[in-house]
GROMACS .gro file of C-alpha atoms in nm:
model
  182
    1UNK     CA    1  10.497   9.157  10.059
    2UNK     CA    2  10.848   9.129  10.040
    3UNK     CA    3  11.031   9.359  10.243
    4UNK     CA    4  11.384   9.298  10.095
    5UNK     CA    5  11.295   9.391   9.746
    6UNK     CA    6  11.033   9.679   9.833
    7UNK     CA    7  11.201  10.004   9.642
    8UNK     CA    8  11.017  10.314   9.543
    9UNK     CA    9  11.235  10.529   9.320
   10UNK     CA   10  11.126  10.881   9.273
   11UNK     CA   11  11.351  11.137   9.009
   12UNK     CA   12  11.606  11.167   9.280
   13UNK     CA   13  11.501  10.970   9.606
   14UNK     CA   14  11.507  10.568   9.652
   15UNK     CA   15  11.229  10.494   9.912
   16UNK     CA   16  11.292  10.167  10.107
   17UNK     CA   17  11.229  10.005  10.464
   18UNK     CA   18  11.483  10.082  10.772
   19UNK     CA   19  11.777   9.896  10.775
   20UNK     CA   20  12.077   9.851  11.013
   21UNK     CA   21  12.317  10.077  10.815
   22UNK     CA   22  12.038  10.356  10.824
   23UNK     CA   23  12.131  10.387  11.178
   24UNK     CA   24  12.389  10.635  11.172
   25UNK     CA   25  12.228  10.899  11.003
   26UNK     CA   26  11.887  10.776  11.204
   27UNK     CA   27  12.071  10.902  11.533
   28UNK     CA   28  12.267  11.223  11.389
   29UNK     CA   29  11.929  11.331  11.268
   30UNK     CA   30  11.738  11.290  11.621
   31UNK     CA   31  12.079  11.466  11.771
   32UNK     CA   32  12.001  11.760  11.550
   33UNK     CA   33  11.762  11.984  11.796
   34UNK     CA   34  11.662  12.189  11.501
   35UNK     CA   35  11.634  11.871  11.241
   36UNK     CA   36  11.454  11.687  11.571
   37UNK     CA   37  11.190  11.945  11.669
   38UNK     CA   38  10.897  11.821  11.479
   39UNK     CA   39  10.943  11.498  11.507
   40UNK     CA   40  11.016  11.415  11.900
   41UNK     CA   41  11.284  11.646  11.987
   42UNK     CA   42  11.615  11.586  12.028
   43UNK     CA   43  11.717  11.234  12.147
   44UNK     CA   44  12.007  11.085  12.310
   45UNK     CA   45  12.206  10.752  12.087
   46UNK     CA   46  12.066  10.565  12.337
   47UNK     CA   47  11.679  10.679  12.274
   48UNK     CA   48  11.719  10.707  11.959
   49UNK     CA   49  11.817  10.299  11.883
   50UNK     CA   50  11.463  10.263  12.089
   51UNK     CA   51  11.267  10.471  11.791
   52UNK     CA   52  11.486  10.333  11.511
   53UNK     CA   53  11.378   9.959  11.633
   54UNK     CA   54  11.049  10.106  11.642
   55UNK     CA   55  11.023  10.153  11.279
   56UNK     CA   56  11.232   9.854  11.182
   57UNK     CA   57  10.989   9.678  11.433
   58UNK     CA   58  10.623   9.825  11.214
   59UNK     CA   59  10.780   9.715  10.924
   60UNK     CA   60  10.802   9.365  11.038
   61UNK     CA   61  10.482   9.360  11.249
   62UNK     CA   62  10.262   9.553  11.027
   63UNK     CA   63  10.376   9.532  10.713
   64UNK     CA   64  10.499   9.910  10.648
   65UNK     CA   65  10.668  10.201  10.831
   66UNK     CA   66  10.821  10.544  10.752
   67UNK     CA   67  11.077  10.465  10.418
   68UNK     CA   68  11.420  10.555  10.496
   69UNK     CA   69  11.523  10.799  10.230
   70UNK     CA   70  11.851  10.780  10.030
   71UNK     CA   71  11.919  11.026   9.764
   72UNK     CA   72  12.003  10.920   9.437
   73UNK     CA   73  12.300  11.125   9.361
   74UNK     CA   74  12.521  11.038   9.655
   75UNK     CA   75  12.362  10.696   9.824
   76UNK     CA   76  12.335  10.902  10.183
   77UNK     CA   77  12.010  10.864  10.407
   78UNK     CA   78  11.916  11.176  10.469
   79UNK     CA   79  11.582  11.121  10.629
   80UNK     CA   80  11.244  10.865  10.678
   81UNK     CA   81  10.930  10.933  10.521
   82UNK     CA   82  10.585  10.769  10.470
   83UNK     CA   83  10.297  10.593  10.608
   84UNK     CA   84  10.298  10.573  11.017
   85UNK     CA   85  10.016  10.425  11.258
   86UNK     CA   86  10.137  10.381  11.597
   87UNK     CA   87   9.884  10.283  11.869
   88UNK     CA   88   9.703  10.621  11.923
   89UNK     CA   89   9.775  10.752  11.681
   90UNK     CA   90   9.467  11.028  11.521
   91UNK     CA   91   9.478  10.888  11.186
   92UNK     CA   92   9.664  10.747  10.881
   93UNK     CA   93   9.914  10.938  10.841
   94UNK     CA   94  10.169  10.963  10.577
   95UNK     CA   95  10.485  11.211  10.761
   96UNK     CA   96  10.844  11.329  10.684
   97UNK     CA   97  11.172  11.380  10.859
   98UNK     CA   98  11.450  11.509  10.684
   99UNK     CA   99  11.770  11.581  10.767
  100UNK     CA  100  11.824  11.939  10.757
  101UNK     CA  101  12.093  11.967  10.514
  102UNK     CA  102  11.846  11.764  10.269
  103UNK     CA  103  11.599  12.102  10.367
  104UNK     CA  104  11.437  12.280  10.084
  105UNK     CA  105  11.526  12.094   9.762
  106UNK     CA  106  11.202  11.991   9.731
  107UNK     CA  107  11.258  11.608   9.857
  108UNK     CA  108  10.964  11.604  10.120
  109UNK     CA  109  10.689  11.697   9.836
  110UNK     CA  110  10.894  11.464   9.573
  111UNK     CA  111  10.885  11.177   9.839
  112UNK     CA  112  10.545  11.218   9.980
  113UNK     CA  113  10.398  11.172   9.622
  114UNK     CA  114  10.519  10.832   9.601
  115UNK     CA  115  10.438  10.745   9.960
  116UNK     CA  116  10.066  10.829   9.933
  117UNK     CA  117  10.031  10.669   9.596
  118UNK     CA  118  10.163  10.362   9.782
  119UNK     CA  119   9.972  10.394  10.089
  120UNK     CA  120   9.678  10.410   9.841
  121UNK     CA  121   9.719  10.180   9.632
  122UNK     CA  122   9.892   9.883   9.822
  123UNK     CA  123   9.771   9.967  10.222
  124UNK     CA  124   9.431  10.066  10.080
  125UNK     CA  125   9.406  10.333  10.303
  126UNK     CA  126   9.095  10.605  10.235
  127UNK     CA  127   9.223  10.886  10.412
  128UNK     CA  128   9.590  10.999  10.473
  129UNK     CA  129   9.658  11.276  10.777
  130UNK     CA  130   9.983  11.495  10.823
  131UNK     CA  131  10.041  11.562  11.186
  132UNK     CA  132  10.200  11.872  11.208
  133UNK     CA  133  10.265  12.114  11.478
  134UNK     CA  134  10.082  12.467  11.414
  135UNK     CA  135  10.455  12.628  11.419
  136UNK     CA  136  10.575  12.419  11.173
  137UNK     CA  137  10.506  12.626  10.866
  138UNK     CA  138  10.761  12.468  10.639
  139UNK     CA  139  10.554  12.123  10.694
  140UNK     CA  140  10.233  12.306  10.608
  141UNK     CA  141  10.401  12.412  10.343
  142UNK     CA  142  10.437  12.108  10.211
  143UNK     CA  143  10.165  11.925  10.283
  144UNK     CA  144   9.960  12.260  10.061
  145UNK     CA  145  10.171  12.107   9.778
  146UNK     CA  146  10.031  11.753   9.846
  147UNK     CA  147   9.676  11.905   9.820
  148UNK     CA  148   9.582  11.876  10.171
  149UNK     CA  149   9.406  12.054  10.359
  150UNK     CA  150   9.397  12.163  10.723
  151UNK     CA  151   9.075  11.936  10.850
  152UNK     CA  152   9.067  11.970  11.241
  153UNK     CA  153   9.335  12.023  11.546
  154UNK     CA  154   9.418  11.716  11.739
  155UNK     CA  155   9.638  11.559  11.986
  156UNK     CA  156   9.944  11.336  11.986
  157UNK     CA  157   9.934  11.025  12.202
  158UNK     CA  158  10.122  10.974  12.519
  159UNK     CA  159  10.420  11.093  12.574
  160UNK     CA  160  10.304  11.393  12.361
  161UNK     CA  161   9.949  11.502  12.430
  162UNK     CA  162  10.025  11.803  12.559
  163UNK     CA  163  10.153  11.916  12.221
  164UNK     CA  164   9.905  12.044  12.015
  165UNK     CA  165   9.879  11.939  11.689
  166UNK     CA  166   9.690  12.026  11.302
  167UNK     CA  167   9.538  11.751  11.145
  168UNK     CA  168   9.582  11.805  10.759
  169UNK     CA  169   9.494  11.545  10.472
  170UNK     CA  170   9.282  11.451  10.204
  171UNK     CA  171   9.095  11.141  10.099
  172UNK     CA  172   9.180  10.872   9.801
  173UNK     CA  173   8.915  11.017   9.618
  174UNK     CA  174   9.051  11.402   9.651
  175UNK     CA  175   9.409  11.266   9.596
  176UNK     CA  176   9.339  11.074   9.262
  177UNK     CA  177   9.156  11.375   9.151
  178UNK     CA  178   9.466  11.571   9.233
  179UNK     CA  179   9.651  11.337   9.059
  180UNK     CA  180   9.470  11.340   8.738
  181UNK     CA  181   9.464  11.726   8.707
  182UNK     CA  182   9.843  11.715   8.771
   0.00000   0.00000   0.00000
């Protein structure tokens, strides 16, 4: 697969692996305690290069990471989004971070779509999880308008396993059945 030309273009989002410039928005968004809450809280510049190598880093090692999300209409990253396995981790998961001005237009749903199609269809994956925190109702919200369904609690790996989790997803089968309807 090559990396430099992946591009997923939704209606209004261009999905695409991390790179250097994404940085910038990458740290104001872990800054953000509000935008940060879900997603490891917020970080200092400093902590936050560590996670943004991170996903640069599963992009080159495995072969995909969260998309860094631009929107169409004005070029800005405003957020990462997609499939995420870290070591530990409770499942397949396909997740989203958004910046919170980016926050209820819809992009989550919009981008999600086009990540689970891909992690279907190109990772082969047969189940896809959402970790989300049993708070986070605007999450759940979302992944309802993915089609999936809260399966089980769970548990983060180190250095969050104290923070409870909900386990939502669906199978390939459920999703292309989903996808057919729609």
């Amino acid at each position: 697969m090559n990396l430099d030309s992946l591009r997923i273009e939704t209606d209004r989002l261009i999905l695409r692996p991390t790179r250097a410039e994404d940085f910038e928005g990458w740290a104001a968004l872990m800054a953000d305690g509000e935008g940060s809450r879900h997603i490891g809280g917020p970080q200092s510049r400093a902590v936050a290069w560590r996670g943004f190598l991170s996903m640069a880093g599963a992009w080159a090692i495995q072969g995909y990471a969260m998309f860094s999300v631009i929107e169409k209409s004005t070029g800005h990253w405003i957020g990462r989004l997609g499939p995420w396995q870290p070591e530990g981790w409770p499942g397949t998961e396909v997740g989203w971070g958004l910046v919170r001005e980016a926050w209820g237009n819809g992009y989550a749903p919009e981008g999600a779509v086009a990540a689970m199609d891909w992690a279907f269809d190109v990772l082969g994956w047969d189940e896809i999880i959402h970790c989300i925190a049993p708070d986070n109702l605007a999450s759940q919200a979302v992944a309802h308008k993915l089609g999936s369904q809260l399966l089980r609690p769970g548990r983060m790996p180190e250095p969050f396993q104290d923070h409870p989790i909900e386990i939502w997803g669906q199978t390939r089968e459920q999703w292309r059945k989903r996808r057919v309807r729609a």
